[in-house]
PDB file of C-alpha atoms and ligand atoms in Angstrom:
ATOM      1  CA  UNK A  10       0.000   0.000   0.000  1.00 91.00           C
ATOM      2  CA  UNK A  11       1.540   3.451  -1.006  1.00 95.00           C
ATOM      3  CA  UNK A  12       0.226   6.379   0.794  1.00 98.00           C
ATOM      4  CA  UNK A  13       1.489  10.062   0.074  1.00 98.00           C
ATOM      5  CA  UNK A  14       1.420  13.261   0.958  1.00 98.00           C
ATOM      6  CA  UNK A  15       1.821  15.842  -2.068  1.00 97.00           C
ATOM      7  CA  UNK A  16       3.460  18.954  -0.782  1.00 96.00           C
ATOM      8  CA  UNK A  17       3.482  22.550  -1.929  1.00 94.00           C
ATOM      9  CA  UNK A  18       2.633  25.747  -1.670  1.00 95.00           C
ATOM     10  CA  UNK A  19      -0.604  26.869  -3.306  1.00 93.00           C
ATOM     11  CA  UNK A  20      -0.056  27.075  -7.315  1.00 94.00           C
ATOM     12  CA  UNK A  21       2.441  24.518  -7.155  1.00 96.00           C
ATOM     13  CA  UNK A  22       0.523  22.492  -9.110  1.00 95.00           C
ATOM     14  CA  UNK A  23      -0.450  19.710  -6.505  1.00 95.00           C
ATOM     15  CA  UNK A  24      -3.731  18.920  -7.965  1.00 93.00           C
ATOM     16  CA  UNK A  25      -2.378  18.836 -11.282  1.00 94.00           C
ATOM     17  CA  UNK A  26       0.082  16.354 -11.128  1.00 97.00           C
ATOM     18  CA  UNK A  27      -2.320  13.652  -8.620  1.00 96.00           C
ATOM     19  CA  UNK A  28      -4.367  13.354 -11.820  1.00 95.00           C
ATOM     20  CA  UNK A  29      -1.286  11.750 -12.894  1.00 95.00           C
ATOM     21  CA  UNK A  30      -0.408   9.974 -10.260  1.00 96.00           C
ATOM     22  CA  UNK A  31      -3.944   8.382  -9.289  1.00 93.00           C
ATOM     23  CA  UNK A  32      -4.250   6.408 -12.998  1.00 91.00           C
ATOM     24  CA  UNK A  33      -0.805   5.170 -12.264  1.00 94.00           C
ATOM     25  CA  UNK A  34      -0.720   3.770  -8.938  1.00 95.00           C
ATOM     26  CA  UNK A  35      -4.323   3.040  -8.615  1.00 94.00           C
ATOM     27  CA  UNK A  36      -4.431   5.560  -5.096  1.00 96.00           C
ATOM     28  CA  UNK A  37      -7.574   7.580  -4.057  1.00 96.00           C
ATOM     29  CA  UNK A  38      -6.726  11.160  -4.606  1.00 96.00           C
ATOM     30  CA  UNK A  39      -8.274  13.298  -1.073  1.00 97.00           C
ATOM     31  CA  UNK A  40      -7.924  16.799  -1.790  1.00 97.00           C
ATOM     32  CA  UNK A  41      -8.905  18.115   1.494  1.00 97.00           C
ATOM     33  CA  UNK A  42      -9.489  21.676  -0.458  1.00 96.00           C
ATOM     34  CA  UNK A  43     -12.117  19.817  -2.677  1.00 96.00           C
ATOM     35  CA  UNK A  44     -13.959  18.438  -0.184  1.00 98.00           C
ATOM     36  CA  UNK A  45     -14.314  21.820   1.245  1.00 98.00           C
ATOM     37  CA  UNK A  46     -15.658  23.156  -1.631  1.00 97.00           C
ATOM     38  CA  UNK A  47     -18.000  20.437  -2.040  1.00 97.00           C
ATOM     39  CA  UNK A  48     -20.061  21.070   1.047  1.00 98.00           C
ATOM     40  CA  UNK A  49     -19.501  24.864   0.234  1.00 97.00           C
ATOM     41  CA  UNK A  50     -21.723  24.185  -2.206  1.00 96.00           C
ATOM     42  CA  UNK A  51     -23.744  22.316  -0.697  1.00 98.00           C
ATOM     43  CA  UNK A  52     -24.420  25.146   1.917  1.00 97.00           C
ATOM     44  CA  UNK A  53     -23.958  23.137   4.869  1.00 98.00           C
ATOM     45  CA  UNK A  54     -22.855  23.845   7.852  1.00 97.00           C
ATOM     46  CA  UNK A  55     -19.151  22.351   7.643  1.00 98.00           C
ATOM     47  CA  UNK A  56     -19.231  24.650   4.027  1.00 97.00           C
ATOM     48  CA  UNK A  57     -20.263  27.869   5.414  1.00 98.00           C
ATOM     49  CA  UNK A  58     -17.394  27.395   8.500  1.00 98.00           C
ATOM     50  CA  UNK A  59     -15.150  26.410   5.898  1.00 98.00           C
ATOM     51  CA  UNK A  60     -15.734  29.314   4.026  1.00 97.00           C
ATOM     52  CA  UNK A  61     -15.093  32.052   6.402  1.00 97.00           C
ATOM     53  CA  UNK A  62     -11.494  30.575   6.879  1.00 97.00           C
ATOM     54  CA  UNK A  63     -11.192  29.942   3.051  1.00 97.00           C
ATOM     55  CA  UNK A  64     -12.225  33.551   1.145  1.00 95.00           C
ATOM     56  CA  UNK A  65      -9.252  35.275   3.254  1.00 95.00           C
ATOM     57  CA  UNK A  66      -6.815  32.795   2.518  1.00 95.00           C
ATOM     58  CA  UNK A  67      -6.330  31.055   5.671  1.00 96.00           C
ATOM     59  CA  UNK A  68      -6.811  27.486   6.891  1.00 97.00           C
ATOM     60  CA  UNK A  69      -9.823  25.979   8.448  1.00 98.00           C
ATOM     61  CA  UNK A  70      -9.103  24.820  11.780  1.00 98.00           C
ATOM     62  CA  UNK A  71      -7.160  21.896  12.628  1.00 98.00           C
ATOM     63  CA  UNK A  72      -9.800  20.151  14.578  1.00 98.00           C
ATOM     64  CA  UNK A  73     -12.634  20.287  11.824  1.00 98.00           C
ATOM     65  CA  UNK A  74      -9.878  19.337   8.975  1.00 98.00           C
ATOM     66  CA  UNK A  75      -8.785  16.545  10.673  1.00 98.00           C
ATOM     67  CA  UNK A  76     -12.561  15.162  11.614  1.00 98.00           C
ATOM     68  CA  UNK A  77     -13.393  15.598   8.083  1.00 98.00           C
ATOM     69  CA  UNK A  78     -10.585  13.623   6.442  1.00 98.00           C
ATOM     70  CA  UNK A  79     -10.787  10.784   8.687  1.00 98.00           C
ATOM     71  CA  UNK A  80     -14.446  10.634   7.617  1.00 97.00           C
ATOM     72  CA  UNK A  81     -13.134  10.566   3.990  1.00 97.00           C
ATOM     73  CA  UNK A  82     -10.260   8.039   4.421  1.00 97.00           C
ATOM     74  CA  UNK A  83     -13.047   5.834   6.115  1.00 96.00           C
ATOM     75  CA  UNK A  84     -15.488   5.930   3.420  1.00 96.00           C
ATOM     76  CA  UNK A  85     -12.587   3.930   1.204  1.00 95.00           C
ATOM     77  CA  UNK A  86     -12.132   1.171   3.456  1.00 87.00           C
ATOM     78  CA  UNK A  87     -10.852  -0.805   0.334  1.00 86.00           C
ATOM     79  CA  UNK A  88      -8.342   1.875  -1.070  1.00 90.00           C
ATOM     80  CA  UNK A  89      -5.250   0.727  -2.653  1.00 91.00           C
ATOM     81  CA  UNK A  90      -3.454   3.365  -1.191  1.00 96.00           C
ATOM     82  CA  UNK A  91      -3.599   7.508  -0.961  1.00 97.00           C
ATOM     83  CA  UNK A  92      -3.193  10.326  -2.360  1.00 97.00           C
ATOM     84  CA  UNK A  93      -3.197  13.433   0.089  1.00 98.00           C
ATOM     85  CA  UNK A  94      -3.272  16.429  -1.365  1.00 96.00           C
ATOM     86  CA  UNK A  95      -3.307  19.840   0.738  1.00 96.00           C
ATOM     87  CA  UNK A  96      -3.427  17.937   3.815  1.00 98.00           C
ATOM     88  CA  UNK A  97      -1.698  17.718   6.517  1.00 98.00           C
ATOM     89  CA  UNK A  98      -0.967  21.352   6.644  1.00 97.00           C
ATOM     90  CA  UNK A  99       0.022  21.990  10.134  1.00 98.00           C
ATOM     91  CA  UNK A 100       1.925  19.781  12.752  1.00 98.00           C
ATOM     92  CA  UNK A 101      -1.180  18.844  14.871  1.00 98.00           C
ATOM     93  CA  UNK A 102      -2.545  17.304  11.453  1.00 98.00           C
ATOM     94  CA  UNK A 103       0.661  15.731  10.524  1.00 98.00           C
ATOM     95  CA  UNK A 104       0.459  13.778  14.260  1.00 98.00           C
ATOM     96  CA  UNK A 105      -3.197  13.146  14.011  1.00 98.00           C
ATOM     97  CA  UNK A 106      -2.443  11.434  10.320  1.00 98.00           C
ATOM     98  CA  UNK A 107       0.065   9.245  11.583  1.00 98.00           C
ATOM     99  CA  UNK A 108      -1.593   8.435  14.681  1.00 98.00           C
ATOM    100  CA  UNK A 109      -4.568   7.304  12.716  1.00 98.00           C
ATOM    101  CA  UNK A 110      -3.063   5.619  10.139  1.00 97.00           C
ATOM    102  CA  UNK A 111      -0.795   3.788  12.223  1.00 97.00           C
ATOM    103  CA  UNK A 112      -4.771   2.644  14.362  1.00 96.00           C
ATOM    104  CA  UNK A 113      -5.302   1.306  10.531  1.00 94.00           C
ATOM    105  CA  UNK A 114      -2.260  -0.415  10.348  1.00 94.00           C
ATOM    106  CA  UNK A 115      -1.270   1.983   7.576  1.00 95.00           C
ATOM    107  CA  UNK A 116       1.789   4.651   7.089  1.00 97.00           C
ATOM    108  CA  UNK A 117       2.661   7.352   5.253  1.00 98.00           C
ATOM    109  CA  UNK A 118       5.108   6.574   2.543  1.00 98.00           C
ATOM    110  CA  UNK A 119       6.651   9.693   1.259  1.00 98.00           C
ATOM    111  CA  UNK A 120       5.925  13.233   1.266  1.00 98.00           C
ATOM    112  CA  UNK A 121       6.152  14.695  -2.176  1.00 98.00           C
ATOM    113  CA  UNK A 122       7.369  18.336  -2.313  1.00 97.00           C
ATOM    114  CA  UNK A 123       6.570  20.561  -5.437  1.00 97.00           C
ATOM    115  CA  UNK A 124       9.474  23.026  -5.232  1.00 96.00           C
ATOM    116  CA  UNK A 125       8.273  26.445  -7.113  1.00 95.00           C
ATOM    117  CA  UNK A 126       9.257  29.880  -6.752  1.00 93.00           C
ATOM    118  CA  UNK A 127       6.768  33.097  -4.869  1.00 90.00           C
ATOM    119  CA  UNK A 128       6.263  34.677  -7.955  1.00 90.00           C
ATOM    120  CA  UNK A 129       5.789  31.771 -10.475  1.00 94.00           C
ATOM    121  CA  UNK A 130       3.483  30.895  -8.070  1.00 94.00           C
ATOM    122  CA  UNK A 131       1.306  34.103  -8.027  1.00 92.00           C
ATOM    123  CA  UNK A 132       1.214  34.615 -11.449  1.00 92.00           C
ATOM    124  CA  UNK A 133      -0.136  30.588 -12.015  1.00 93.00           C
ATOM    125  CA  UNK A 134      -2.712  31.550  -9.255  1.00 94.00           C
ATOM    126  CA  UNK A 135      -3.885  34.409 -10.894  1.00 93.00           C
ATOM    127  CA  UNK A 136      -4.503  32.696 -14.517  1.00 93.00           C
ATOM    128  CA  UNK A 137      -5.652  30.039 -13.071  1.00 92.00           C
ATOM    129  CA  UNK A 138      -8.491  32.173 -11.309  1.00 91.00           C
ATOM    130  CA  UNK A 139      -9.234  33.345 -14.565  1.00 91.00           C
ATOM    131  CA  UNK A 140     -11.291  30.373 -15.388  1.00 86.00           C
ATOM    132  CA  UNK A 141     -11.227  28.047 -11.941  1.00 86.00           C
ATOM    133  CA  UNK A 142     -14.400  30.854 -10.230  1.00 87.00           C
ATOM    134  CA  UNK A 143     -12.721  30.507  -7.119  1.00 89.00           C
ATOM    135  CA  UNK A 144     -12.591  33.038  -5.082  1.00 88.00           C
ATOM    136  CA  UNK A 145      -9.038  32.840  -3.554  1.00 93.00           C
ATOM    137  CA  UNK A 146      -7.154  32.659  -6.918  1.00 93.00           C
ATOM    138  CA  UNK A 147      -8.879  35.673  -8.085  1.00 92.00           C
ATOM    139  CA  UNK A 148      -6.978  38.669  -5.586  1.00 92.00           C
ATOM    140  CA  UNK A 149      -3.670  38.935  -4.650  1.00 93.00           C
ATOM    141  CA  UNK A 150      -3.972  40.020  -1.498  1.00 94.00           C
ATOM    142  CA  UNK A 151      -5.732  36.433  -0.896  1.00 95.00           C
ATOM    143  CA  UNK A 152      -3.009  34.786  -2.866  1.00 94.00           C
ATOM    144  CA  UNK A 153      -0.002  36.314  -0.859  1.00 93.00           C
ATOM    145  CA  UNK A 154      -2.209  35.270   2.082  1.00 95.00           C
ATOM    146  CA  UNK A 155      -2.270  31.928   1.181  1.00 95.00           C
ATOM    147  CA  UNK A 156       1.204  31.406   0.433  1.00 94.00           C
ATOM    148  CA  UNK A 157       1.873  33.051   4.028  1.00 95.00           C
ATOM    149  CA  UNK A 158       0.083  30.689   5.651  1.00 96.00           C
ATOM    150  CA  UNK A 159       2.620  28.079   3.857  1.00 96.00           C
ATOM    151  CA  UNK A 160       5.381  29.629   5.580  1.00 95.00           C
ATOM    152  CA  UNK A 161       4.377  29.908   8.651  1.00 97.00           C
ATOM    153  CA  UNK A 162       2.076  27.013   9.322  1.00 97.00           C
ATOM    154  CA  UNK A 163       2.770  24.495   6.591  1.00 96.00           C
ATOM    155  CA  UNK A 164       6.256  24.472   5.302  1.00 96.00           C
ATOM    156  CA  UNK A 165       7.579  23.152   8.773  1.00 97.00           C
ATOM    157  CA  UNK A 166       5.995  20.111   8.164  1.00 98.00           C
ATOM    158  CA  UNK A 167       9.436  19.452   5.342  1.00 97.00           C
ATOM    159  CA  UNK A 168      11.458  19.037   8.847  1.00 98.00           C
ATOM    160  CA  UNK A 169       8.378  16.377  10.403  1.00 98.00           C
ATOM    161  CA  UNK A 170       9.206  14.161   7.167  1.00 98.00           C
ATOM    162  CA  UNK A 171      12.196  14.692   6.469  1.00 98.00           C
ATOM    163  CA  UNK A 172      13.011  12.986  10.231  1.00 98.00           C
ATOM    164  CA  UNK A 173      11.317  10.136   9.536  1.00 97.00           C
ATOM    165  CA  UNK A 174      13.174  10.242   5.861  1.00 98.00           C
ATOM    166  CA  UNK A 175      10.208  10.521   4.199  1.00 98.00           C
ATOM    167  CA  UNK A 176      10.985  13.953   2.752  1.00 98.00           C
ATOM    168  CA  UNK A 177      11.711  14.187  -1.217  1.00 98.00           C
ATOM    169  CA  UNK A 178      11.871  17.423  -3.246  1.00 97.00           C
ATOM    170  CA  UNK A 179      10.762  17.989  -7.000  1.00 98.00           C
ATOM    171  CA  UNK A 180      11.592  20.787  -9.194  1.00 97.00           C
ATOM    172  CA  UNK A 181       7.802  22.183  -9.967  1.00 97.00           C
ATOM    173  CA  UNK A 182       8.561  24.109 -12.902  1.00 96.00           C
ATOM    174  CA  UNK A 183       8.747  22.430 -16.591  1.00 96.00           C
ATOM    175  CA  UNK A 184       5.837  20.554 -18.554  1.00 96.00           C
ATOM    176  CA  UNK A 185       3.238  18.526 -16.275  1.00 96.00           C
ATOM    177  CA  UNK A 186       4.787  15.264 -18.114  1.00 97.00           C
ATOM    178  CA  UNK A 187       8.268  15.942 -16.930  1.00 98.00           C
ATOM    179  CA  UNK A 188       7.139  17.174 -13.240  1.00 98.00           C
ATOM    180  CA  UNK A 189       4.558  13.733 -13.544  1.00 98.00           C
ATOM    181  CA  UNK A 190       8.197  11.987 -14.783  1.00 98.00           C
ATOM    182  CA  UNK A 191      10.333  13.391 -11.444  1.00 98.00           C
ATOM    183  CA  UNK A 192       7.410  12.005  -9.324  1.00 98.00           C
ATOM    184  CA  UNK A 193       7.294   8.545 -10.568  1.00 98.00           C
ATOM    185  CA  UNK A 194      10.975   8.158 -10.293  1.00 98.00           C
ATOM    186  CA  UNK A 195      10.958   8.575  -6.501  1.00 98.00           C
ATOM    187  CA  UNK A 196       7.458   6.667  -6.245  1.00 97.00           C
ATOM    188  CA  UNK A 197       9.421   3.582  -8.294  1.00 97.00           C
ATOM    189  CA  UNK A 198      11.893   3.313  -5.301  1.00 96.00           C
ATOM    190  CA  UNK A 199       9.914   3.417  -2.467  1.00 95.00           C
TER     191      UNK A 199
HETATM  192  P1  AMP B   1      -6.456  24.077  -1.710  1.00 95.24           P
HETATM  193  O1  AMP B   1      -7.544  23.617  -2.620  1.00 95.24           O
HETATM  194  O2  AMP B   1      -5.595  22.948  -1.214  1.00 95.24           O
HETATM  195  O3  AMP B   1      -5.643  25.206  -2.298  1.00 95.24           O
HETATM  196  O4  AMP B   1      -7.162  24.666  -0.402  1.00 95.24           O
HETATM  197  C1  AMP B   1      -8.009  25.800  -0.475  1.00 95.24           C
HETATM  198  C2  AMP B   1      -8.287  26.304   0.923  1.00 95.24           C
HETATM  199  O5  AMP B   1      -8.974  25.296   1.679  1.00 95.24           O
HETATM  200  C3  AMP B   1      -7.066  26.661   1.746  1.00 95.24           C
HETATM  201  O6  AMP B   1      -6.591  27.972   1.472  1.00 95.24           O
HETATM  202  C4  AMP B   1      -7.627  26.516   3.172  1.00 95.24           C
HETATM  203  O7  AMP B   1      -8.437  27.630   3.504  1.00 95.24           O
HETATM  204  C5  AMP B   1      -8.556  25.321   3.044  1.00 95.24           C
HETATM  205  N1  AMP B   1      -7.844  24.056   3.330  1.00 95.24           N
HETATM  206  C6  AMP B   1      -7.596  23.027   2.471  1.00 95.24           C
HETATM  207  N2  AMP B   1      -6.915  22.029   3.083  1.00 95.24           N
HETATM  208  C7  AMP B   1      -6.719  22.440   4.371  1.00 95.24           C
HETATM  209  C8  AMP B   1      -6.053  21.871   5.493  1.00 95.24           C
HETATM  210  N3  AMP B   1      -5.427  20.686   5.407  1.00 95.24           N
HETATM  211  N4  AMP B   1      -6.065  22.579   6.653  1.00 95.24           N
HETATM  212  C9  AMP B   1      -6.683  23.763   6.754  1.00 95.24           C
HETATM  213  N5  AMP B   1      -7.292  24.374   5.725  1.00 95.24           N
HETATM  214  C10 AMP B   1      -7.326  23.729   4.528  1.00 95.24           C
END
């Protein structure tokens, strides 16, 4: 069973590249961002909490992420393996992953960083908002917000796998079938 964690700072092109990487390995893709959006739209309660956190650019709280995905992860009891994408993005949700995989008898089995530069980033975010209707990718202000919140919540999390030696870095930049390429050569030797 392979189970990882795709790493990155918004823009990076995370989602992108687990299209990729679900057809190959067979994983279930959890975007924890998606799922957010989903019951956004369904205007329920977990969407309109979600929401406030989400149109300024910062993350939902760790408690209600964490509740949610384990919900999701549950509802494939017969998953191959993972993908997570945008999750865990803060120490207390790296801990509660592990702690509830390792209940499962499951582990994470690499972290995959997308490595990308600020302003590549902000510029992707931008076009992208251009046709994607979300909100956050269509300001800057929310953009540079987002990408803060990387820093200073999420982009500890390289030094949490990297001690267990789980930590591998990708260049981000180039065509999505030589990023997809740089991904399945560390998958392979896992
Ligand atoms: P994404 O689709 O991964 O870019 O996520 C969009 C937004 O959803 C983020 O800016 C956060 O507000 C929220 N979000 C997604 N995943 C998480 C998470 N693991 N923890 C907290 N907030 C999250």
């Amino acid at each position: 069973m392979i189970n990882l964690v795709l790493f990155g700072p918004p823009g990076a092109g995370k989602g992108t590249q687990a299209k990729n990487l679900i057809s190959k390995y067979n994983l279930v893709h959890i975007s924890t961002g998606d799922v957010f959006r989903k019951n956004i739209k369904a205007e329920n309660a977990l969407g309109l909490l979600a929401k406030s956190y989400m149109d300024k650019g910062g993350l939902v709280p760790d408690e209600v992420t964490i509740k949610m995905l384990k919900e999701v992860v549950e509802s494939h009891g017969e998953a191959n393996g993972f993908i997570f994408d945008g999750f865990p993005r803060t120490t207390p949700q790296a801990d509660a992953l592990d702690i509830f995989l390792k209940e499962k008898g499951m582990a994470v089995s690499a972290m995959l960083a997308l490595e990308v530069e600020d302003d590549v980033l902000v510029s992707r975010l931008l076009n992208r908002g251009k046709d994607s209707g979300r909100a956050d990718d269509a300001d800057e202000t929310i953009i540079r917000n987002r990408i803060k919140e990387y820093y200073t919540k999420t982009a500890i999390l390289k030094g949490f796998y990297s001690d267990q030696n789980k930590y591998f870095g990708v260049e981000g930049v180039g065509s999505v079938e030589e990023i997809s390429e740089r991904l399945y050569k560390v998958i392979d030797t896992l």
